[in-house]
Tab-separated table of N, CA and C in Angstrom:
chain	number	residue	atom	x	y	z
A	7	UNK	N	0.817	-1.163	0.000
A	7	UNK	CA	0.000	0.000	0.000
A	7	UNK	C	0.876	1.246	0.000
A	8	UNK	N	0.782	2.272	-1.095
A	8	UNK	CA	1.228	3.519	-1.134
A	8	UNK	C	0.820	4.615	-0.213
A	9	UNK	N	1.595	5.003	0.466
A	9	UNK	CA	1.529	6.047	1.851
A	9	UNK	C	1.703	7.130	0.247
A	10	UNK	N	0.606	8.023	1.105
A	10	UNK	CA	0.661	9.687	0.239
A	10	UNK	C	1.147	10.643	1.272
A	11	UNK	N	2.019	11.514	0.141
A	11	UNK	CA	3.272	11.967	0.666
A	11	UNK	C	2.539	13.445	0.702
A	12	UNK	N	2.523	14.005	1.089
A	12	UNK	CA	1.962	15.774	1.230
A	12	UNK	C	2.881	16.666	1.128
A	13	UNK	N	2.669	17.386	-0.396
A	13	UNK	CA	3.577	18.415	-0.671
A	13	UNK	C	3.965	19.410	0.176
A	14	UNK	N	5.845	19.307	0.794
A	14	UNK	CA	5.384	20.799	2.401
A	14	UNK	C	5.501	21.828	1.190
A	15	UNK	N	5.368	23.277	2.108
A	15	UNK	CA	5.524	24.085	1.780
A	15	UNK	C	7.148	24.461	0.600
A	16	UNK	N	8.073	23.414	0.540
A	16	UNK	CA	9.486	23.855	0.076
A	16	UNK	C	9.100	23.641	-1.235
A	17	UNK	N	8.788	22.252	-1.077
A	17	UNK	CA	8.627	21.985	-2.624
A	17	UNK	C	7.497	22.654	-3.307
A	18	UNK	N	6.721	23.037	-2.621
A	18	UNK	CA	5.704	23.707	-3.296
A	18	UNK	C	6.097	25.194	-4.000
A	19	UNK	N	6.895	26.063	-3.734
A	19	UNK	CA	7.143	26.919	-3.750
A	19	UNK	C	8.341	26.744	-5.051
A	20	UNK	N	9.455	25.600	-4.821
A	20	UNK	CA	10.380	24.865	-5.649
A	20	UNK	C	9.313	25.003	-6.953
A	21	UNK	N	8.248	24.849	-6.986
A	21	UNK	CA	7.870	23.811	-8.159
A	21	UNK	C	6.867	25.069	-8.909
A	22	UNK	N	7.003	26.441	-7.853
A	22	UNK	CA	6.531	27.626	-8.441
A	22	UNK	C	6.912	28.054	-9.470
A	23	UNK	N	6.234	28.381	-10.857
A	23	UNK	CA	7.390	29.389	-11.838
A	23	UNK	C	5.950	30.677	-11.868
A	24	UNK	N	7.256	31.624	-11.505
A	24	UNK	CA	5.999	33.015	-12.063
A	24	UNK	C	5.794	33.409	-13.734
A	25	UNK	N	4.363	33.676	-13.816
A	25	UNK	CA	4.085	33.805	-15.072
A	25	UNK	C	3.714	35.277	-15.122
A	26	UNK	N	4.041	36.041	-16.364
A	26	UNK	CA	3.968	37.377	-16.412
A	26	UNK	C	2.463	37.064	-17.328
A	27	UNK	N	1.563	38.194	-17.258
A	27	UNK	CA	0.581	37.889	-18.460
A	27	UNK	C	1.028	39.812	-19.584
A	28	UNK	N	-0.224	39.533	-20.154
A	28	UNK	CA	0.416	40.652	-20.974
A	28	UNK	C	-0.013	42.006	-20.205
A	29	UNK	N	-0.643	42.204	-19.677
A	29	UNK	CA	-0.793	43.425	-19.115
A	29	UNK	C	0.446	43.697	-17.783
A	30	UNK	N	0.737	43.020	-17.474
A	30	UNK	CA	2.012	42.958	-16.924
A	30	UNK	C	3.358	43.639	-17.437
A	31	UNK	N	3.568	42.730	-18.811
A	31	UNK	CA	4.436	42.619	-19.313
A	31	UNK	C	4.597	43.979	-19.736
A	32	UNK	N	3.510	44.617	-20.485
A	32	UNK	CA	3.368	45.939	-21.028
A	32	UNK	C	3.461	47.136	-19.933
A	33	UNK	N	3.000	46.672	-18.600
A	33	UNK	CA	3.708	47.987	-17.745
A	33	UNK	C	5.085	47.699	-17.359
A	34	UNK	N	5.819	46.604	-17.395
A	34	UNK	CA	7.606	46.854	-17.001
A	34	UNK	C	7.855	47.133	-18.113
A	35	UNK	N	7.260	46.579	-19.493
A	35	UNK	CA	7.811	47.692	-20.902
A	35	UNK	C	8.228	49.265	-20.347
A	36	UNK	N	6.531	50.051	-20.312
A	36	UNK	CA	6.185	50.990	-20.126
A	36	UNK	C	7.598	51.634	-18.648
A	37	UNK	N	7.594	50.878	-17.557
A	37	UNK	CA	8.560	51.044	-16.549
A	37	UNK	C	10.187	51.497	-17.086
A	38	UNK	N	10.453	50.057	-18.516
A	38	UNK	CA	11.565	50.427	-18.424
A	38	UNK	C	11.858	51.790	-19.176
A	39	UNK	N	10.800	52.165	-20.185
A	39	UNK	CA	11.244	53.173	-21.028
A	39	UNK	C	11.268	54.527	-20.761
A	40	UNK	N	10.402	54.618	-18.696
A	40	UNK	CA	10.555	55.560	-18.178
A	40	UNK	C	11.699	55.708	-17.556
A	41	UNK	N	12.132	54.531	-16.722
A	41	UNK	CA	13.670	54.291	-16.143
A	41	UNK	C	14.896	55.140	-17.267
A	42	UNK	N	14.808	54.480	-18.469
A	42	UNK	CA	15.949	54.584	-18.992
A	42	UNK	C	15.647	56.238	-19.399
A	43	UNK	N	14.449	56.615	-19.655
A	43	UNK	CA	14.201	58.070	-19.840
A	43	UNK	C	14.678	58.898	-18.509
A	44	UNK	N	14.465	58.692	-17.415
A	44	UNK	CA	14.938	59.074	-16.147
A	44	UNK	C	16.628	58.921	-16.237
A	45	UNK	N	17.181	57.889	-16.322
A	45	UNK	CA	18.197	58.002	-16.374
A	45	UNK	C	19.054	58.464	-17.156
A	46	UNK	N	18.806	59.016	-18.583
A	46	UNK	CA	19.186	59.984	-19.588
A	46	UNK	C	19.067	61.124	-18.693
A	47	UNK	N	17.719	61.844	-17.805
A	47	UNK	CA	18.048	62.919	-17.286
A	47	UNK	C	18.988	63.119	-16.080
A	48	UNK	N	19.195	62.222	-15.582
A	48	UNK	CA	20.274	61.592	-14.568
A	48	UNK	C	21.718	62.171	-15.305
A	49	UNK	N	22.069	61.878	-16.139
A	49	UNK	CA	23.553	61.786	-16.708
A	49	UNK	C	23.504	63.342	-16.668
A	50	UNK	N	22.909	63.599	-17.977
A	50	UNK	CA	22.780	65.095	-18.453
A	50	UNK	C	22.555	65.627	-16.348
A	51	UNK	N	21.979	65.514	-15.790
A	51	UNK	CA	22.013	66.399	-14.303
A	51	UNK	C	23.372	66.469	-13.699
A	52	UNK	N	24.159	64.924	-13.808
A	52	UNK	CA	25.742	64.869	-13.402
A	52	UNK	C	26.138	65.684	-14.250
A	53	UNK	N	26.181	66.147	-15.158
A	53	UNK	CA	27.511	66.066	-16.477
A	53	UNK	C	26.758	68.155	-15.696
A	54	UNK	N	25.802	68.627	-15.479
A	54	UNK	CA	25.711	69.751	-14.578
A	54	UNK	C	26.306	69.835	-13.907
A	55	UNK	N	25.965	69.093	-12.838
A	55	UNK	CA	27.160	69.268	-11.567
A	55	UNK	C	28.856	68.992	-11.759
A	56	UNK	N	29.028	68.616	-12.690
A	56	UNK	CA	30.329	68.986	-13.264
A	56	UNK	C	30.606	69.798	-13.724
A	57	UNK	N	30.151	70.472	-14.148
A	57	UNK	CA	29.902	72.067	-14.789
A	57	UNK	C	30.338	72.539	-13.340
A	58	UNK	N	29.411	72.795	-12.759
A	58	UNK	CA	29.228	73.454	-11.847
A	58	UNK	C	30.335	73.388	-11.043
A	59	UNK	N	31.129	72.654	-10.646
A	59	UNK	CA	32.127	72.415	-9.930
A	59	UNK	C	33.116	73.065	-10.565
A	60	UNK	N	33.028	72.989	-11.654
A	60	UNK	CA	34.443	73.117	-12.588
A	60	UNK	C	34.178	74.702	-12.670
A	61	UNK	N	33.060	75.172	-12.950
A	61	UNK	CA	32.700	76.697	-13.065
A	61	UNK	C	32.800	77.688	-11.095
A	62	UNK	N	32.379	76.446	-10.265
A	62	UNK	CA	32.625	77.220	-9.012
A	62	UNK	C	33.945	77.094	-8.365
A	63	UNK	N	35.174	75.883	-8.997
A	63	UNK	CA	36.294	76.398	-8.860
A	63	UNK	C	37.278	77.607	-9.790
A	64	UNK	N	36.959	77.778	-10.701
A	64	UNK	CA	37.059	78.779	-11.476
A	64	UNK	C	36.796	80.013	-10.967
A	65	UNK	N	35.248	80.907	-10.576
A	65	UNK	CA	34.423	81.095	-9.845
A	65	UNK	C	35.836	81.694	-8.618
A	66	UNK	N	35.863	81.490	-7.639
A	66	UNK	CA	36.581	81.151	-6.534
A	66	UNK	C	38.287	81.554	-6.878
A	67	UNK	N	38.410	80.900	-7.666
A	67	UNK	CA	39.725	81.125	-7.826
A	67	UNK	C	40.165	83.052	-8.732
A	68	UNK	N	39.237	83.510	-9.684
A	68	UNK	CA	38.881	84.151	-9.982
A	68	UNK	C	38.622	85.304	-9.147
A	69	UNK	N	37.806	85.512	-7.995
A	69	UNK	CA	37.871	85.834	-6.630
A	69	UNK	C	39.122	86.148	-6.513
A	70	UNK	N	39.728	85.151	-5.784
A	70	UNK	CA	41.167	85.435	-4.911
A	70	UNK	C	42.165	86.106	-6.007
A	71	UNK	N	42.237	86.204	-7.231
A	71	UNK	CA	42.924	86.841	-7.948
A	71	UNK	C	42.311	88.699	-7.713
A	72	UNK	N	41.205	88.605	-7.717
A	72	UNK	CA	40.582	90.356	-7.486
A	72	UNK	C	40.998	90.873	-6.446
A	73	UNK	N	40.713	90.209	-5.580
A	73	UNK	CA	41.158	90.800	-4.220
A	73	UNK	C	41.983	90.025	-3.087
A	74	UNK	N	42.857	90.534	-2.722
A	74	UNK	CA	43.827	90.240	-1.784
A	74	UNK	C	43.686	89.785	-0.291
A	75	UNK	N	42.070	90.181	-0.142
A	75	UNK	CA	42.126	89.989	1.048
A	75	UNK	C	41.350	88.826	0.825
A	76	UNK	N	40.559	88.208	-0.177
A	76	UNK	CA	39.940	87.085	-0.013
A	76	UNK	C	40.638	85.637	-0.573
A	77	UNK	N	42.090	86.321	-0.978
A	77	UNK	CA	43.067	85.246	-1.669
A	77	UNK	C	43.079	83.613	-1.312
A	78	UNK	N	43.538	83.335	0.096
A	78	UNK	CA	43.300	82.074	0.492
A	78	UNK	C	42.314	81.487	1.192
A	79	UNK	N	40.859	82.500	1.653
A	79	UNK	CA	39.909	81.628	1.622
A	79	UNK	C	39.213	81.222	0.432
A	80	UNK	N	39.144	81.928	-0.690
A	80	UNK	CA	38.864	82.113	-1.759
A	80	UNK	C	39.201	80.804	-2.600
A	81	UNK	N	40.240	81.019	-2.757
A	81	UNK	CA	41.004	79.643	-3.464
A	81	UNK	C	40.535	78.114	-2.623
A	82	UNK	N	40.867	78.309	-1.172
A	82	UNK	CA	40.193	76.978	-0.665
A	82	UNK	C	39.066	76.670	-0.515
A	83	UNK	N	38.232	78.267	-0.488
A	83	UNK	CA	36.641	77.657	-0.337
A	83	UNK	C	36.413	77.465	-2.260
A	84	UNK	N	37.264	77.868	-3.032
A	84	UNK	CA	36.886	76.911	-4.466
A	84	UNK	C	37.186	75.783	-4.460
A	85	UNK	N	38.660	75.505	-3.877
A	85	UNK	CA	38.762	73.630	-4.107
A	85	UNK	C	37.622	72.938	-2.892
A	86	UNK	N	37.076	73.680	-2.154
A	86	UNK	CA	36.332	72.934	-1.348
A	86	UNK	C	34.586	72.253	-2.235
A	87	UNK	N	34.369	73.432	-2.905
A	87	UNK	CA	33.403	73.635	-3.454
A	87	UNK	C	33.332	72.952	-5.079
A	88	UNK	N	34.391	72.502	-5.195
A	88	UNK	CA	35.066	72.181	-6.581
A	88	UNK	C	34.842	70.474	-6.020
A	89	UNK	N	35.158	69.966	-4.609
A	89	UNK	CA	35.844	69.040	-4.131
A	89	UNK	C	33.792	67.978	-3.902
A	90	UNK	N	33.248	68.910	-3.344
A	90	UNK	CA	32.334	68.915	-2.622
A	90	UNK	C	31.110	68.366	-3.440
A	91	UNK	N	31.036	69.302	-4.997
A	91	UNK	CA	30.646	69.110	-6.244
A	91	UNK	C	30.562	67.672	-6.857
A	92	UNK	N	31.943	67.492	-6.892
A	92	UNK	CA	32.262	66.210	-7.451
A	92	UNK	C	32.165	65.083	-7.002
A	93	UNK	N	32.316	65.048	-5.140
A	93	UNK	CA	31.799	63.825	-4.495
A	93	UNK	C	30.056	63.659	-4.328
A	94	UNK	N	29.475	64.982	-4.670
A	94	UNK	CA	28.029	64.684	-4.977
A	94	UNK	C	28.044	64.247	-6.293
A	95	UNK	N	27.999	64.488	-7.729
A	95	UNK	CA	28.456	63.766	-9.138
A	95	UNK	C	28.668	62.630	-8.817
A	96	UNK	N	29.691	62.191	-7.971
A	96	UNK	CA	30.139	60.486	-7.799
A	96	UNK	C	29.045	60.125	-6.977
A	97	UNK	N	28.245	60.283	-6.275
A	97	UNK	CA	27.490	59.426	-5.320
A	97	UNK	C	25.937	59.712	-6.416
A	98	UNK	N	25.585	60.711	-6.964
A	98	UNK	CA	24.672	60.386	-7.814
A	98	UNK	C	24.295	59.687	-8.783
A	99	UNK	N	26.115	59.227	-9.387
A	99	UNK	CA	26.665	58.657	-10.899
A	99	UNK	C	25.614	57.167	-10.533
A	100	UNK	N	25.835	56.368	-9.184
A	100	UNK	CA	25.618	55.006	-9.188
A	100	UNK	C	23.890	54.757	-9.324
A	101	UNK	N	23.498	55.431	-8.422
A	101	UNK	CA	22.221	55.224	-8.411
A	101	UNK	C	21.235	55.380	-9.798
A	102	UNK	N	22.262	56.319	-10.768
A	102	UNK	CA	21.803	56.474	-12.508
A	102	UNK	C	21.824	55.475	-12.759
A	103	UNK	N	23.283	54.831	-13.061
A	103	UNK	CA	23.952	54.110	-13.276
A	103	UNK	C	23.080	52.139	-13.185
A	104	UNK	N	22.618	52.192	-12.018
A	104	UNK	CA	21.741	51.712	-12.165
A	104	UNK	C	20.466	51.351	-12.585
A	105	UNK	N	19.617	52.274	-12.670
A	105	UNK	CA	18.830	52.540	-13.204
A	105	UNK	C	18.740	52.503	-14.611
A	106	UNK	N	19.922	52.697	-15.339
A	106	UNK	CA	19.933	53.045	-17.104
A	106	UNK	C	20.254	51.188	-17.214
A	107	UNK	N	20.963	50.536	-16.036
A	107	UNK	CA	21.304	49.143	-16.492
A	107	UNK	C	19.520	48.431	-16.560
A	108	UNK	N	19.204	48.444	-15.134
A	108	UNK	CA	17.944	47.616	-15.123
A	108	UNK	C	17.047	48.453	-16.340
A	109	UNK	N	16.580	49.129	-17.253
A	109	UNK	CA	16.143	49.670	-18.220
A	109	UNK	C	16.937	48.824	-19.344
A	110	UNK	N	17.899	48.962	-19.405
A	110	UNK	CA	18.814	48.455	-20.595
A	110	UNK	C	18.590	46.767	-21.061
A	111	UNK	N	18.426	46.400	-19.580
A	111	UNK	CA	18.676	44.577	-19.309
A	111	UNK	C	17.106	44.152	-19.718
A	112	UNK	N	16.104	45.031	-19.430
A	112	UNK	CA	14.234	45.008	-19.085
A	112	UNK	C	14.322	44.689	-20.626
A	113	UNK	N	13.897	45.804	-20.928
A	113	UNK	CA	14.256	45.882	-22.691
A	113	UNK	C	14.715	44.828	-23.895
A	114	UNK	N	16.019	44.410	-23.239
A	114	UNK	CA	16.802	43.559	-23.812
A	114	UNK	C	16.108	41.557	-23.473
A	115	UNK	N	15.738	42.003	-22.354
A	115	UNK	CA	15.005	40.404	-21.681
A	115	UNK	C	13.718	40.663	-22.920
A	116	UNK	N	12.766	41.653	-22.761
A	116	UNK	CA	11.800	41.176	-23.199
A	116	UNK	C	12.018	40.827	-25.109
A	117	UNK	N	13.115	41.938	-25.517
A	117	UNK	CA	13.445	41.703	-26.923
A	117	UNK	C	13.687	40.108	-27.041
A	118	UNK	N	14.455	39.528	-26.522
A	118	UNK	CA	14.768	38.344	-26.458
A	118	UNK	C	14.011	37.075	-25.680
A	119	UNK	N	13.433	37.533	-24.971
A	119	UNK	CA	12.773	36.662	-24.182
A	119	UNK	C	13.771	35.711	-23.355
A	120	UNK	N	14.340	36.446	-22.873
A	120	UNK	CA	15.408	35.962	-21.921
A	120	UNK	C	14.904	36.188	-20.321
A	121	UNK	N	14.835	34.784	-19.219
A	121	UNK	CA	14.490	35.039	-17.949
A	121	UNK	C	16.002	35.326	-17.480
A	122	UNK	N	16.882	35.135	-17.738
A	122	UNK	CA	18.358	35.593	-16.972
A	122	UNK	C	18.531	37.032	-17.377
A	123	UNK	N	18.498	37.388	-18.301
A	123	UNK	CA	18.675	39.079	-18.574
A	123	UNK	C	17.253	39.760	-17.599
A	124	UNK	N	16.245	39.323	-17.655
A	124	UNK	CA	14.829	39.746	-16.916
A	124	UNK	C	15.471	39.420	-15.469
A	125	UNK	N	16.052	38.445	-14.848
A	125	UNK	CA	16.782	38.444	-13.324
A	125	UNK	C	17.919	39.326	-13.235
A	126	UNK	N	18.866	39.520	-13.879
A	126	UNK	CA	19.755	40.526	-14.037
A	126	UNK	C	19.377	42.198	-13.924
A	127	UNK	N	18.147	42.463	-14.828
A	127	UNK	CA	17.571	43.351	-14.480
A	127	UNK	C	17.051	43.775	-13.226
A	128	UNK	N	16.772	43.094	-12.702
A	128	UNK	CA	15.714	43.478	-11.257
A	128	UNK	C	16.556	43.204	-10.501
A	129	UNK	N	18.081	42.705	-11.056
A	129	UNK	CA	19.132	43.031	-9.534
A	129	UNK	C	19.759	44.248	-9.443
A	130	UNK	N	19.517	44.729	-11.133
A	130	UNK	CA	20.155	46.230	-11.144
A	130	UNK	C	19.426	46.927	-9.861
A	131	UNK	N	17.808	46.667	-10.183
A	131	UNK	CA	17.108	47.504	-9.588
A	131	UNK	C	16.608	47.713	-8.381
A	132	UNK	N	17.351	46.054	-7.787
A	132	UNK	CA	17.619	45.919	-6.381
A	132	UNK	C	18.870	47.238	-5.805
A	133	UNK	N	19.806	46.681	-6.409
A	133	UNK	CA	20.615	47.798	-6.449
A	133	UNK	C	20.559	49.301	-6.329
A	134	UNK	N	19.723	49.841	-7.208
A	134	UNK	CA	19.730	51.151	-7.438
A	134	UNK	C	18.374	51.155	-6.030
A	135	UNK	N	17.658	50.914	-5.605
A	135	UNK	CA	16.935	51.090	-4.318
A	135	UNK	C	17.539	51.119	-3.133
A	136	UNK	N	18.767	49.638	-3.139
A	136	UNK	CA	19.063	49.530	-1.636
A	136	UNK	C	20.139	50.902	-2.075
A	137	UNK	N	20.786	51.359	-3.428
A	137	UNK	CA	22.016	52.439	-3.013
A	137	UNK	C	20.731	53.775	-2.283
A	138	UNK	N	20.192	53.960	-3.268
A	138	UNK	CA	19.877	54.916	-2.325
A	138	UNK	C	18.889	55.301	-1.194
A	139	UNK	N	18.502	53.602	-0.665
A	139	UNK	CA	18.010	53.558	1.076
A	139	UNK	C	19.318	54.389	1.663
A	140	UNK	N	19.972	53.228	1.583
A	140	UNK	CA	21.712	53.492	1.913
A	140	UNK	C	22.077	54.991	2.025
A	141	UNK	N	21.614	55.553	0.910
A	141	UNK	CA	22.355	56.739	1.166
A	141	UNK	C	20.894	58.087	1.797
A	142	UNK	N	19.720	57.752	2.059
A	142	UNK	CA	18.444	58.343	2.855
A	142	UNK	C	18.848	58.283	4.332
A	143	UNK	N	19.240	56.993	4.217
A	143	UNK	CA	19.786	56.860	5.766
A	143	UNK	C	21.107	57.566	6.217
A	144	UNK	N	22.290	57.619	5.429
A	144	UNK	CA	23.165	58.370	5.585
A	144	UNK	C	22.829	60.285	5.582
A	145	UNK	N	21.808	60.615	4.812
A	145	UNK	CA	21.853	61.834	5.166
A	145	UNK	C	20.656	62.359	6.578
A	146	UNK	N	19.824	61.380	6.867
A	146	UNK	CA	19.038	61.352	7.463
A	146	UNK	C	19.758	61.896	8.946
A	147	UNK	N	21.059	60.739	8.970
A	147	UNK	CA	21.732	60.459	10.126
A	147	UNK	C	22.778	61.965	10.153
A	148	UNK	N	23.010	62.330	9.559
A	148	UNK	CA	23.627	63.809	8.926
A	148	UNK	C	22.727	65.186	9.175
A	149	UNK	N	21.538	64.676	8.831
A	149	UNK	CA	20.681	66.397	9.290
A	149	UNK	C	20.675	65.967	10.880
A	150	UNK	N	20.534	64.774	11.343
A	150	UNK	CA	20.104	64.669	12.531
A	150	UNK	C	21.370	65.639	13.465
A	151	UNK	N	23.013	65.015	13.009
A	151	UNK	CA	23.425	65.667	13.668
A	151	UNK	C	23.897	67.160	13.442
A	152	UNK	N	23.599	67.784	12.244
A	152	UNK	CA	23.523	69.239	12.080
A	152	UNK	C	22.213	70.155	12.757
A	153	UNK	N	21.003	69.215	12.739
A	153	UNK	CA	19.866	69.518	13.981
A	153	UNK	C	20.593	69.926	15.479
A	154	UNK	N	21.250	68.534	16.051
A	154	UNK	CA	21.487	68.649	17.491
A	154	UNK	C	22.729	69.923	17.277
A	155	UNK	N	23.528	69.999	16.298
A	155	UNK	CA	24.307	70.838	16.517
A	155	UNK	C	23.905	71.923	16.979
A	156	UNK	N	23.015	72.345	15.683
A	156	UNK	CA	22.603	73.827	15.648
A	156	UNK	C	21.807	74.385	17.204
A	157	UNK	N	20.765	73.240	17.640
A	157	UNK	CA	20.541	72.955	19.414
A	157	UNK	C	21.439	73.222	20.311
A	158	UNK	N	22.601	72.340	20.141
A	158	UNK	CA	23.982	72.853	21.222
A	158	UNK	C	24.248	74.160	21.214
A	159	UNK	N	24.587	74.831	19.728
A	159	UNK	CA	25.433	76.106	19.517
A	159	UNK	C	23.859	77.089	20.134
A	160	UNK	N	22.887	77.237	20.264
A	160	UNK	CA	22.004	77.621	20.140
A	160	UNK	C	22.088	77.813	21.521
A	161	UNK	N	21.853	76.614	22.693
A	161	UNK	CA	22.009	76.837	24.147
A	161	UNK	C	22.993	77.267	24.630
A	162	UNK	N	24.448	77.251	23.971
A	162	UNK	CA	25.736	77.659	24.025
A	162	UNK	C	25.561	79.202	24.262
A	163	UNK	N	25.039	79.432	22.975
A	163	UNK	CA	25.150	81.447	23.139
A	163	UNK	C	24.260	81.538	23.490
A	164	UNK	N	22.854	80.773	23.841
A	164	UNK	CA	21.861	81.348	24.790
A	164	UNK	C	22.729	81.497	26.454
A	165	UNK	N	23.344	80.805	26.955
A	165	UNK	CA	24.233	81.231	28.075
A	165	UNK	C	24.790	82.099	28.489
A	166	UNK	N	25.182	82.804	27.294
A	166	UNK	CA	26.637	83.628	27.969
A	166	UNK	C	25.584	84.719	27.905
């Protein structure tokens, strides 16, 4: 006599394949061609802030040549501002960067009908979310302590 075996939960899930239908399919179309449209304005916004850096060390340096008395803050508050520029450019570059991939990979899965380019994609886009949780939380944790600062300095000269 055959004992019946009861599917657990592992194999059941094992033996899952997700099926896209077409109305589906047609909004991650629709998704990616906004992504990769977003991320065209992404680049063009860096390739600004490079400008901008490059124009506010200029800017600055320009300054300290006019006048004498603003010579070396002038010059350092340009490389600061020059410096400052560019590590915002680099921390914006990735989160594009991502974004133009999972668009690129979306696209390319459905042209082909590829499920590994369609998984590849949605790790971009894992990616480009957790970078910038990652970095919500980093500035989050940053106003917090320019908040308490401004609190300290605040009770500080409320004292004297």
């Amino acid at each position: 006599m055959e004992e019946m075996v009861e599917p657990s939960e592992e194999t059941t899930v094992e033996e899952f394949e997700l099926q896209l239908n077409e109305s589906a399919k047609g909004f991650l179309k629709e998704a990616a061609r906004w992504a990769y449209f977003l991320s065209i304005l992404g680049y063009i916004g860096i390739g600004f802030i490079v400008l901008a850096a490059i124009f506010a060390g200029t800017l600055f340096a320009f300054m300290s040549n006019m006048s004498r008395e603003m010579g070396t803050f002038a010059s350092l508050g340009g490389s600061f501002i020059t410096a400052l520029y560019l590590i915002i450019a680099a921390l914006y570059f990735f989160p594009i960067y991502y974004l133009n991939r999972f668009a690129s990979n979306l696209r390319t899965a459905f042209r082909d009908n590829d499920s590994e380019t369609l998984a590849k994609s949605f790790e971009y886009l894992k990616s480009h979310y957790k970078f910038i949780g990652i970095l919500a939380v980093i500035m989050l944790c940053f106003y917090a302590l320019i908040f308490a600062g401004v609190i300290i300095a605040a009770i500080t000269v409320g004292l004297r």
